[in-house]
PDB file of C-alpha atoms in Angstrom:
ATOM      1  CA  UNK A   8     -18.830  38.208 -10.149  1.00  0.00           C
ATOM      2  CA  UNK A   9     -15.886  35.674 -10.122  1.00  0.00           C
ATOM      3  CA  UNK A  10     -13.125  35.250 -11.961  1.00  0.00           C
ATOM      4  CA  UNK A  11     -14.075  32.530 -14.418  1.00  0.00           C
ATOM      5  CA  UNK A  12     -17.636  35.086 -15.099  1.00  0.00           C
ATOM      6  CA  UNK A  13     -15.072  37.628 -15.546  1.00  0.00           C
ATOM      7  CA  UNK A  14     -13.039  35.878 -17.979  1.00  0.00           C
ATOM      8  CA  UNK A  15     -16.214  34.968 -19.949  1.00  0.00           C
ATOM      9  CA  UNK A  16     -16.751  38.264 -19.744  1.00  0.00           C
ATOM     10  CA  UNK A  17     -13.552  39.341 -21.070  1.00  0.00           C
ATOM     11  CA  UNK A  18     -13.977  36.464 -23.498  1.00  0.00           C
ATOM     12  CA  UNK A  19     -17.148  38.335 -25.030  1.00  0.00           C
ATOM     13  CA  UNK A  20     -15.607  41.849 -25.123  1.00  0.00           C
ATOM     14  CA  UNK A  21     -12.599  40.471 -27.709  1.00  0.00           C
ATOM     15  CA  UNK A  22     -14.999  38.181 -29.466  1.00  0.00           C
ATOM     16  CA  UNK A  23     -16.805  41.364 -30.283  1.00  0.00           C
ATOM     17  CA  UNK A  24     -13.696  43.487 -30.780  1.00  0.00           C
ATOM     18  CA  UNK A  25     -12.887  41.288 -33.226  1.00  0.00           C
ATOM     19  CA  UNK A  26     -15.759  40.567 -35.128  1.00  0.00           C
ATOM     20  CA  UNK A  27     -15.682  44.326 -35.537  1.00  0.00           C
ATOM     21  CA  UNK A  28     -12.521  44.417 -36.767  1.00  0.00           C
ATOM     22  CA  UNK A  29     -13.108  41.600 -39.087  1.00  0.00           C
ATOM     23  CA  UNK A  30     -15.898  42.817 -40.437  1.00  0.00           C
ATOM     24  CA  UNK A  31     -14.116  45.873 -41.565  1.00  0.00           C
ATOM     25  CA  UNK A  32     -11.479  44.097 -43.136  1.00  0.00           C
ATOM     26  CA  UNK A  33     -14.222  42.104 -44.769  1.00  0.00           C
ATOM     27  CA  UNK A  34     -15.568  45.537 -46.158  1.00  0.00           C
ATOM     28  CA  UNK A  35     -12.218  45.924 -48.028  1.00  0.00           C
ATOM     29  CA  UNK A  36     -11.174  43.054 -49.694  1.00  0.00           C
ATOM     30  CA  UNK A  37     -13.100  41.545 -52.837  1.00  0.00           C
ATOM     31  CA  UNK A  38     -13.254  38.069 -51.857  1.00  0.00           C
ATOM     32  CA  UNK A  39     -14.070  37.757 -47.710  1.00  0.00           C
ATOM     33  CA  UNK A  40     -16.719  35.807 -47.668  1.00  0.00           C
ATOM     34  CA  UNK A  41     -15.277  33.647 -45.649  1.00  0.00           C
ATOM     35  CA  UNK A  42     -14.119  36.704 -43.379  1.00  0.00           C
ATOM     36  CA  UNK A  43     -17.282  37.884 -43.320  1.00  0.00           C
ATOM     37  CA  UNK A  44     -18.630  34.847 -41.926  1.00  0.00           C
ATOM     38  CA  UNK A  45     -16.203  34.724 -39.117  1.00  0.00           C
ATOM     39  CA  UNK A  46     -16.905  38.298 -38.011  1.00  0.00           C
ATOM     40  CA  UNK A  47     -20.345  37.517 -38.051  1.00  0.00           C
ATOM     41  CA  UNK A  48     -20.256  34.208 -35.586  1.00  0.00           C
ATOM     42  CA  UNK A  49     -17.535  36.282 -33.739  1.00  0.00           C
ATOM     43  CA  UNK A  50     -20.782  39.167 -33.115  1.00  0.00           C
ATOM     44  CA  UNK A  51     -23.481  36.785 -32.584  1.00  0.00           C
ATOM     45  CA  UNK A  52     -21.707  34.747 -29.868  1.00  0.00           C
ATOM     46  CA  UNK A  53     -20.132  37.934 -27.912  1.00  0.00           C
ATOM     47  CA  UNK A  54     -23.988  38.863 -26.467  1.00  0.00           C
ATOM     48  CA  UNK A  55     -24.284  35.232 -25.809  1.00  0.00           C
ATOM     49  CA  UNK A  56     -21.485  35.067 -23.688  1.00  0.00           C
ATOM     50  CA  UNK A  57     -21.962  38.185 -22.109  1.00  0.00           C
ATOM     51  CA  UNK A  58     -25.789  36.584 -20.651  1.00  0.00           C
ATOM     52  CA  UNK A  59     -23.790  33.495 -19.906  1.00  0.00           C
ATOM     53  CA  UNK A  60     -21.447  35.142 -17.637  1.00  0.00           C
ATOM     54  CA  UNK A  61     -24.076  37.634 -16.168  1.00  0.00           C
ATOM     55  CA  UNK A  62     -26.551  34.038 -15.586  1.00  0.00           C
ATOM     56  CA  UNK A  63     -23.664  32.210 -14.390  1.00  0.00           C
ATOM     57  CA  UNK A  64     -22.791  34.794 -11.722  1.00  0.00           C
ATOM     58  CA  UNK A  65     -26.199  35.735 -10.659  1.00  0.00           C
ATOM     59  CA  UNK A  66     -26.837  31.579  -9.884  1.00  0.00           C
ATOM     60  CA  UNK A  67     -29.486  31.886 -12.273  1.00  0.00           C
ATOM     61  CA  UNK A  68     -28.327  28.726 -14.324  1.00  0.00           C
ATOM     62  CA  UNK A  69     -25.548  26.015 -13.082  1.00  0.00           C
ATOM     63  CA  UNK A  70     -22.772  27.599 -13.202  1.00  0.00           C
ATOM     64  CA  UNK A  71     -20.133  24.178 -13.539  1.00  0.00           C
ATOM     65  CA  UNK A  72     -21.760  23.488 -16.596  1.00  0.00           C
ATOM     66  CA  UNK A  73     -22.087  27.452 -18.051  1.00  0.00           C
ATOM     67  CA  UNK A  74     -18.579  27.396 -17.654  1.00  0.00           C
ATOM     68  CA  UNK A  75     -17.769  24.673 -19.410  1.00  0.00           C
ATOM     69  CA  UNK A  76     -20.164  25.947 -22.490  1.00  0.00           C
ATOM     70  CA  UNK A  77     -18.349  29.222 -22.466  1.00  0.00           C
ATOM     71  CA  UNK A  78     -15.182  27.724 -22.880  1.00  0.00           C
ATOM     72  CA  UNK A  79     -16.269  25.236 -25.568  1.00  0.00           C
ATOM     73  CA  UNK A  80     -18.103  27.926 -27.132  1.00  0.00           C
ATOM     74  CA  UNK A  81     -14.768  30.074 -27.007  1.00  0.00           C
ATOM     75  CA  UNK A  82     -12.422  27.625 -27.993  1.00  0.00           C
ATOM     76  CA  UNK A  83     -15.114  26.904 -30.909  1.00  0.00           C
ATOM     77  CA  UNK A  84     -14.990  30.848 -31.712  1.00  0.00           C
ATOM     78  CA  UNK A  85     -11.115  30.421 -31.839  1.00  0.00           C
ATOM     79  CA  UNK A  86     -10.705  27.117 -34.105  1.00  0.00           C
ATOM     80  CA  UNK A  87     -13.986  28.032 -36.506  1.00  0.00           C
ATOM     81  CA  UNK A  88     -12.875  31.570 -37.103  1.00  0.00           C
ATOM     82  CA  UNK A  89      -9.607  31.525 -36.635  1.00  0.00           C
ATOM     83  CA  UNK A  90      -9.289  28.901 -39.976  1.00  0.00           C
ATOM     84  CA  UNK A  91     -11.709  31.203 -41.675  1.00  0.00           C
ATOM     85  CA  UNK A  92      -9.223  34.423 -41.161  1.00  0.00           C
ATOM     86  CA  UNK A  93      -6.574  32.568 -41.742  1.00  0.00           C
ATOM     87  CA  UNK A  94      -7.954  31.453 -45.094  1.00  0.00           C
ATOM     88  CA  UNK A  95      -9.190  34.908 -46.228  1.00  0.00           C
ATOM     89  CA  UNK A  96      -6.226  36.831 -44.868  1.00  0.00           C
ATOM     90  CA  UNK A  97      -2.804  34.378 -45.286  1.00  0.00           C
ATOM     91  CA  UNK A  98      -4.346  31.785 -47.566  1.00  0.00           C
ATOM     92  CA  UNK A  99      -3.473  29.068 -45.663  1.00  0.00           C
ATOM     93  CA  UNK A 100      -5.322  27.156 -43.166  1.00  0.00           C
ATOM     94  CA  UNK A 101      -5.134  27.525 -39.087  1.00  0.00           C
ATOM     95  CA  UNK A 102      -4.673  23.354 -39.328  1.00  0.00           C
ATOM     96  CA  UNK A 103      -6.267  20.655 -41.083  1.00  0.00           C
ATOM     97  CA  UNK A 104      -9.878  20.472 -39.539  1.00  0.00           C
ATOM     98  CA  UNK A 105      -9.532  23.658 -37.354  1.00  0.00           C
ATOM     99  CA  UNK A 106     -12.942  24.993 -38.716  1.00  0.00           C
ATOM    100  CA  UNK A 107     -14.873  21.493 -38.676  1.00  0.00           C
ATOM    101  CA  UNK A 108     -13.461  21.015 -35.192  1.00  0.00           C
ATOM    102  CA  UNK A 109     -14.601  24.617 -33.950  1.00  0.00           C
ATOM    103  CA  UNK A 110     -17.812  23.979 -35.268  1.00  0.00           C
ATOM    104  CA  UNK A 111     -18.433  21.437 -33.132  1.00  0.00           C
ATOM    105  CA  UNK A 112     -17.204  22.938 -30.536  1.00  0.00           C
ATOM    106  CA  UNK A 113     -19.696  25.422 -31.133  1.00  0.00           C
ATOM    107  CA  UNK A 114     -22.392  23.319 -31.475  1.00  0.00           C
ATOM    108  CA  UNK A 115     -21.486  21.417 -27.991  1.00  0.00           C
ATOM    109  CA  UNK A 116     -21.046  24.663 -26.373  1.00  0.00           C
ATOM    110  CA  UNK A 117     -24.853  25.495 -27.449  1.00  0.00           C
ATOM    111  CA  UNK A 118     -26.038  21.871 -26.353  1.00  0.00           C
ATOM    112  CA  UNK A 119     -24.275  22.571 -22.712  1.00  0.00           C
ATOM    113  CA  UNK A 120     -25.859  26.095 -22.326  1.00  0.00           C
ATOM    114  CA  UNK A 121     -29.522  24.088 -23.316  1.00  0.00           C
ATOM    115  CA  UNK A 122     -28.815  21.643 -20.960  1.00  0.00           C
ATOM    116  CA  UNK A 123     -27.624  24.213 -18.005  1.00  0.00           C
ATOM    117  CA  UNK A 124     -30.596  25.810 -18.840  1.00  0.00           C
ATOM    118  CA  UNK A 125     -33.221  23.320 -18.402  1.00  0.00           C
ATOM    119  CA  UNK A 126     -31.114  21.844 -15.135  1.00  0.00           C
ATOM    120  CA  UNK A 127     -32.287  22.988 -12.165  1.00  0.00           C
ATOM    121  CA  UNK A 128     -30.415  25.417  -9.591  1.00  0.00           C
ATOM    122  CA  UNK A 129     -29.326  24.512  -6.409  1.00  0.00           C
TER     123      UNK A 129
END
């Protein structure tokens, strides 16, 4: 596997880690909704990047463009949930539009794994 597969990789393991850990703090405090919702994108995209590391390194699907989906859909994970934490735990926001930003991150991130998927390998 190569380094960028591995950093996907690596990517995944601390989205996870901290979806965990948000969703614990979540389980303490009386308004987290917002914290909850963050751990919960945090968990559902950590199994998606692990398959688009273990895809991308196994030439199963371009790898260029699983790359760049990974990274938009980490740098998504960072801006969306990163505002929502922020907001739940400091009360303040990450930046003005970090979570409308992330999301659409997130959504081009999805588009470029569609598209990498329907593209042909070499």
């Amino acid at each position: 596997m190569a380094l960028p597969e591995r950093l996907i990789l690596g990517l995944a393991g601390l989205a996870g880690l901290l979806g965990v850990a948000a969703s614990a703090a979540a389980a303490h405090r009386a308004e987290a909704e917002s914290l909850r919702i963050a751990a919960q994108f945090l968990l559902f995209h950590a199994p998606a990047l692990v398959g688009l590391a273990a895809l991308a390194g196994g030439g199963l699907i371009r790898v260029p463009l699983t790359r760049i989906a990974a990274a938009a859909l980490g740098l998504g994970l960072v801006l969306f949930c990163g505002d929502l934490s922020m907001r739940a735990l400091a009360r303040t926001p990450l930046f003005p539009m970090a979570a409308p930003s992330g999301g659409l991150l997130l959504m081009a991130g999805w588009l470029l794994v569609a598209v990498s998927g329907l593209l042909r390998t070499r």
